[in-house]
XYZ file of N, CA and C in Angstrom:
279
model
N -38.352 -36.918 31.125
C -39.074 -36.358 30.000
C -40.378 -37.113 29.768
N -40.359 -38.443 29.930
C -41.561 -39.239 29.700
C -42.640 -38.916 30.740
N -42.214 -38.681 31.994
C -43.182 -38.333 33.039
C -43.846 -36.987 32.746
N -43.061 -36.068 32.219
C -43.600 -34.759 31.851
C -44.641 -34.917 30.745
N -44.349 -35.757 29.760
C -45.298 -36.032 28.671
C -46.586 -36.635 29.210
N -46.470 -37.542 30.180
C -47.651 -38.191 30.740
C -48.526 -37.201 31.493
N -47.919 -36.185 32.095
C -48.697 -35.181 32.822
C -49.297 -34.145 31.885
N -48.536 -33.737 30.893
C -48.982 -32.674 29.992
C -49.966 -33.188 28.954
N -49.833 -34.436 28.516
C -50.700 -35.013 27.481
C -52.184 -34.819 27.748
N -52.695 -35.255 28.908
C -54.123 -35.075 29.186
C -54.561 -33.606 29.217
N -53.691 -32.728 29.708
C -54.027 -31.305 29.724
C -54.152 -30.748 28.314
N -53.234 -31.147 27.434
C -53.296 -30.692 26.049
C -54.542 -31.215 25.344
N -54.907 -32.461 25.617
C -56.095 -33.041 24.993
C -57.342 -32.243 25.373
N -57.454 -31.889 26.662
C -58.626 -31.140 27.116
C -58.594 -29.702 26.596
N -57.436 -29.060 26.661
C -57.323 -27.660 26.273
C -57.550 -27.443 24.787
N -56.992 -28.294 23.959
C -57.064 -28.102 22.514
C -58.038 -29.055 21.835
N -58.779 -29.827 22.605
C -59.738 -30.796 22.074
C -59.072 -31.737 21.074
N -57.871 -32.205 21.399
C -57.157 -33.141 20.535
C -57.621 -34.569 20.825
N -57.773 -35.390 19.780
C -58.197 -36.780 20.013
C -57.172 -37.558 20.826
N -57.651 -38.369 21.756
C -56.747 -39.112 22.632
C -55.921 -40.129 21.861
N -56.462 -40.713 20.778
C -55.689 -41.701 20.028
C -54.459 -41.073 19.387
N -54.556 -39.831 18.970
C -53.413 -39.130 18.370
C -52.397 -38.751 19.450
N -52.864 -38.177 20.536
C -51.960 -37.718 21.597
C -51.223 -38.877 22.275
N -51.899 -40.004 22.443
C -51.301 -41.134 23.147
C -50.706 -42.170 22.193
N -50.720 -41.879 20.899
C -50.194 -42.777 19.863
C -50.861 -44.153 19.917
N -52.165 -44.154 20.085
C -52.926 -45.395 20.132
C -53.496 -45.711 18.752
N -53.659 -46.997 18.430
C -54.279 -47.335 17.148
C -55.779 -47.043 17.180
N -56.328 -46.718 16.028
C -57.777 -46.535 15.890
C -58.269 -47.637 14.963
N -59.228 -48.423 15.433
C -59.756 -49.540 14.665
C -61.231 -49.275 14.388
N -61.585 -49.253 13.111
C -62.968 -49.041 12.698
C -63.435 -50.283 11.955
N -64.540 -50.872 12.421
C -65.093 -52.058 11.763
C -66.435 -51.729 11.147
N -66.664 -52.277 9.964
C -67.971 -52.196 9.325
C -68.495 -53.628 9.272
N -69.415 -53.927 10.169
C -69.918 -55.293 10.295
C -68.768 -56.242 10.562
N -68.790 -57.361 9.856
C -67.703 -58.332 9.961
C -66.917 -58.410 8.657
N -67.093 -57.408 7.775
C -66.476 -57.521 6.445
C -65.319 -56.558 6.194
N -65.250 -55.439 6.915
C -64.156 -54.477 6.724
C -63.564 -54.081 8.069
N -62.252 -53.973 8.125
C -61.567 -53.436 9.295
C -60.560 -52.401 8.790
N -60.671 -51.180 9.315
C -59.763 -50.096 8.954
C -58.944 -49.757 10.195
N -57.632 -49.877 10.098
C -56.749 -49.651 11.239
C -55.828 -48.484 10.921
N -55.831 -47.486 11.801
C -54.959 -46.325 11.659
C -53.953 -46.311 12.807
N -52.823 -45.683 12.565
C -51.822 -45.439 13.602
C -51.177 -46.733 14.116
N -50.908 -47.673 13.208
C -50.176 -48.879 13.604
C -48.686 -48.661 13.313
N -47.856 -49.566 13.779
C -46.404 -49.417 13.641
C -45.772 -50.397 12.663
N -46.576 -51.220 11.988
C -46.013 -52.128 10.999
C -46.717 -53.464 10.940
N -46.636 -54.086 9.789
C -47.240 -55.392 9.537
C -46.301 -56.490 10.032
N -46.824 -57.410 10.836
C -46.037 -58.524 11.372
C -46.390 -59.816 10.640
N -47.693 -60.125 10.540
C -48.167 -61.355 9.905
C -49.347 -61.018 9.012
N -49.350 -61.599 7.815
C -50.521 -61.485 6.942
C -50.737 -62.807 6.215
N -51.955 -63.327 6.332
C -52.370 -64.506 5.570
C -53.857 -64.340 5.293
N -54.471 -65.330 4.667
C -55.899 -65.214 4.384
C -56.769 -65.463 5.610
N -56.138 -65.811 6.751
C -56.892 -66.045 7.995
C -56.423 -65.208 9.189
N -55.308 -64.473 9.045
C -54.768 -63.708 10.171
C -54.056 -62.452 9.688
N -54.256 -61.374 10.450
C -53.499 -60.136 10.269
C -52.987 -59.746 11.652
N -51.697 -59.483 11.752
C -51.108 -59.070 13.027
C -50.264 -57.833 12.763
N -50.539 -56.774 13.529
C -49.848 -55.502 13.380
C -49.174 -55.124 14.691
N -48.048 -54.437 14.592
C -47.386 -53.875 15.769
C -48.108 -52.585 16.134
N -48.389 -52.424 17.403
C -48.978 -51.192 17.929
C -47.976 -50.571 18.892
N -48.298 -49.406 19.409
C -47.378 -48.702 20.296
C -47.031 -49.514 21.543
N -48.014 -50.216 22.104
C -47.774 -50.969 23.344
C -48.225 -52.417 23.224
N -47.949 -53.033 22.088
C -48.331 -54.428 21.910
C -48.624 -54.737 20.459
N -49.586 -55.635 20.252
C -49.939 -56.094 18.911
C -51.451 -56.114 18.748
N -51.907 -55.937 17.528
C -53.308 -56.085 17.177
C -53.393 -57.334 16.315
N -54.237 -58.275 16.708
C -54.402 -59.508 15.938
C -55.856 -59.608 15.489
N -56.041 -59.853 14.187
C -57.373 -60.021 13.616
C -57.421 -61.401 12.975
N -58.433 -62.186 13.360
C -58.591 -63.541 12.843
C -59.889 -63.644 12.055
N -59.899 -64.519 11.060
C -61.090 -64.727 10.251
C -60.752 -65.551 9.023
N -61.474 -65.309 7.932
C -61.254 -66.040 6.688
C -61.351 -65.102 5.492
N -60.785 -65.537 4.395
C -60.857 -64.835 3.098
C -60.335 -63.399 3.167
N -59.243 -63.165 3.902
C -58.711 -61.814 4.040
C -58.042 -61.337 2.749
N -58.298 -60.058 2.441
C -57.661 -59.377 1.318
C -57.289 -57.981 1.803
N -56.040 -57.580 1.599
C -55.628 -56.215 1.924
C -56.080 -55.312 0.795
N -57.052 -54.454 1.071
C -57.569 -53.538 0.054
C -56.713 -52.288 -0.062
N -56.089 -51.876 1.039
C -55.237 -50.690 1.040
C -54.188 -50.850 2.129
N -52.956 -50.452 1.815
C -51.897 -50.501 2.818
C -51.012 -49.282 2.637
N -51.020 -48.411 3.638
C -50.182 -47.217 3.690
C -49.273 -47.352 4.904
N -48.284 -46.474 5.059
C -47.353 -46.634 6.187
C -48.005 -46.760 7.566
N -49.127 -46.072 7.813
C -49.768 -46.158 9.126
C -51.247 -46.513 9.042
N -51.702 -46.981 7.877
C -53.114 -47.326 7.704
C -53.250 -48.616 6.905
N -54.243 -49.419 7.268
C -54.534 -50.658 6.542
C -56.047 -50.824 6.467
N -56.524 -51.231 5.302
C -57.922 -51.600 5.131
C -57.960 -53.081 4.776
N -58.581 -53.861 5.648
C -58.673 -55.307 5.491
C -60.114 -55.683 5.176
N -60.278 -56.573 4.215
C -61.606 -57.058 3.860
C -61.623 -58.568 3.988
N -62.730 -59.107 4.450
C -62.885 -60.546 4.607
C -63.953 -60.824 5.635
N -63.956 -62.018 6.159
C -64.917 -62.391 7.195
C -64.185 -62.401 8.539
N -64.392 -61.370 9.343
C -63.682 -61.198 10.618
C -64.434 -61.937 11.724
N -63.704 -62.763 12.469
C -64.310 -63.479 13.597
C -63.799 -62.990 14.950
N -62.581 -62.389 14.967
C -61.996 -61.983 16.255
C -60.999 -60.848 16.046
N -61.073 -59.858 16.942
C -60.096 -58.775 16.990
C -59.599 -58.709 18.417
N -58.269 -58.788 18.604
C -57.761 -58.710 19.975
C -56.467 -57.903 20.041
N -56.238 -57.345 21.222
C -55.026 -56.608 21.519
C -54.158 -57.480 22.407
N -52.898 -57.660 22.012
C -51.965 -58.474 22.781
C -50.897 -57.534 23.350
N -50.871 -57.311 24.670
C -49.869 -56.417 25.251
C -48.467 -56.972 25.122
N -47.460 -56.070 25.118
C -46.041 -56.478 25.080
C -45.683 -57.257 26.312
């Protein structure tokens, strides 16, 4: 079943103009300068402090490092982080 999904997914994206992040269950990260990070389609909060945010993603983790972090919004699959961001990285499983 998973192989069928891998073959059909790209065809559906092209045919219906569906965004790849939605079809492949990938996180979408939007940054505004170094002060705001908006993350969609994550799988849960792992670590939160004033210097680090770590989220579970579909195939690994998203780690954001910096200072003065404040969670401005937190929904089941969306987070808005404010602070001084110095590093954003993806850590594979």
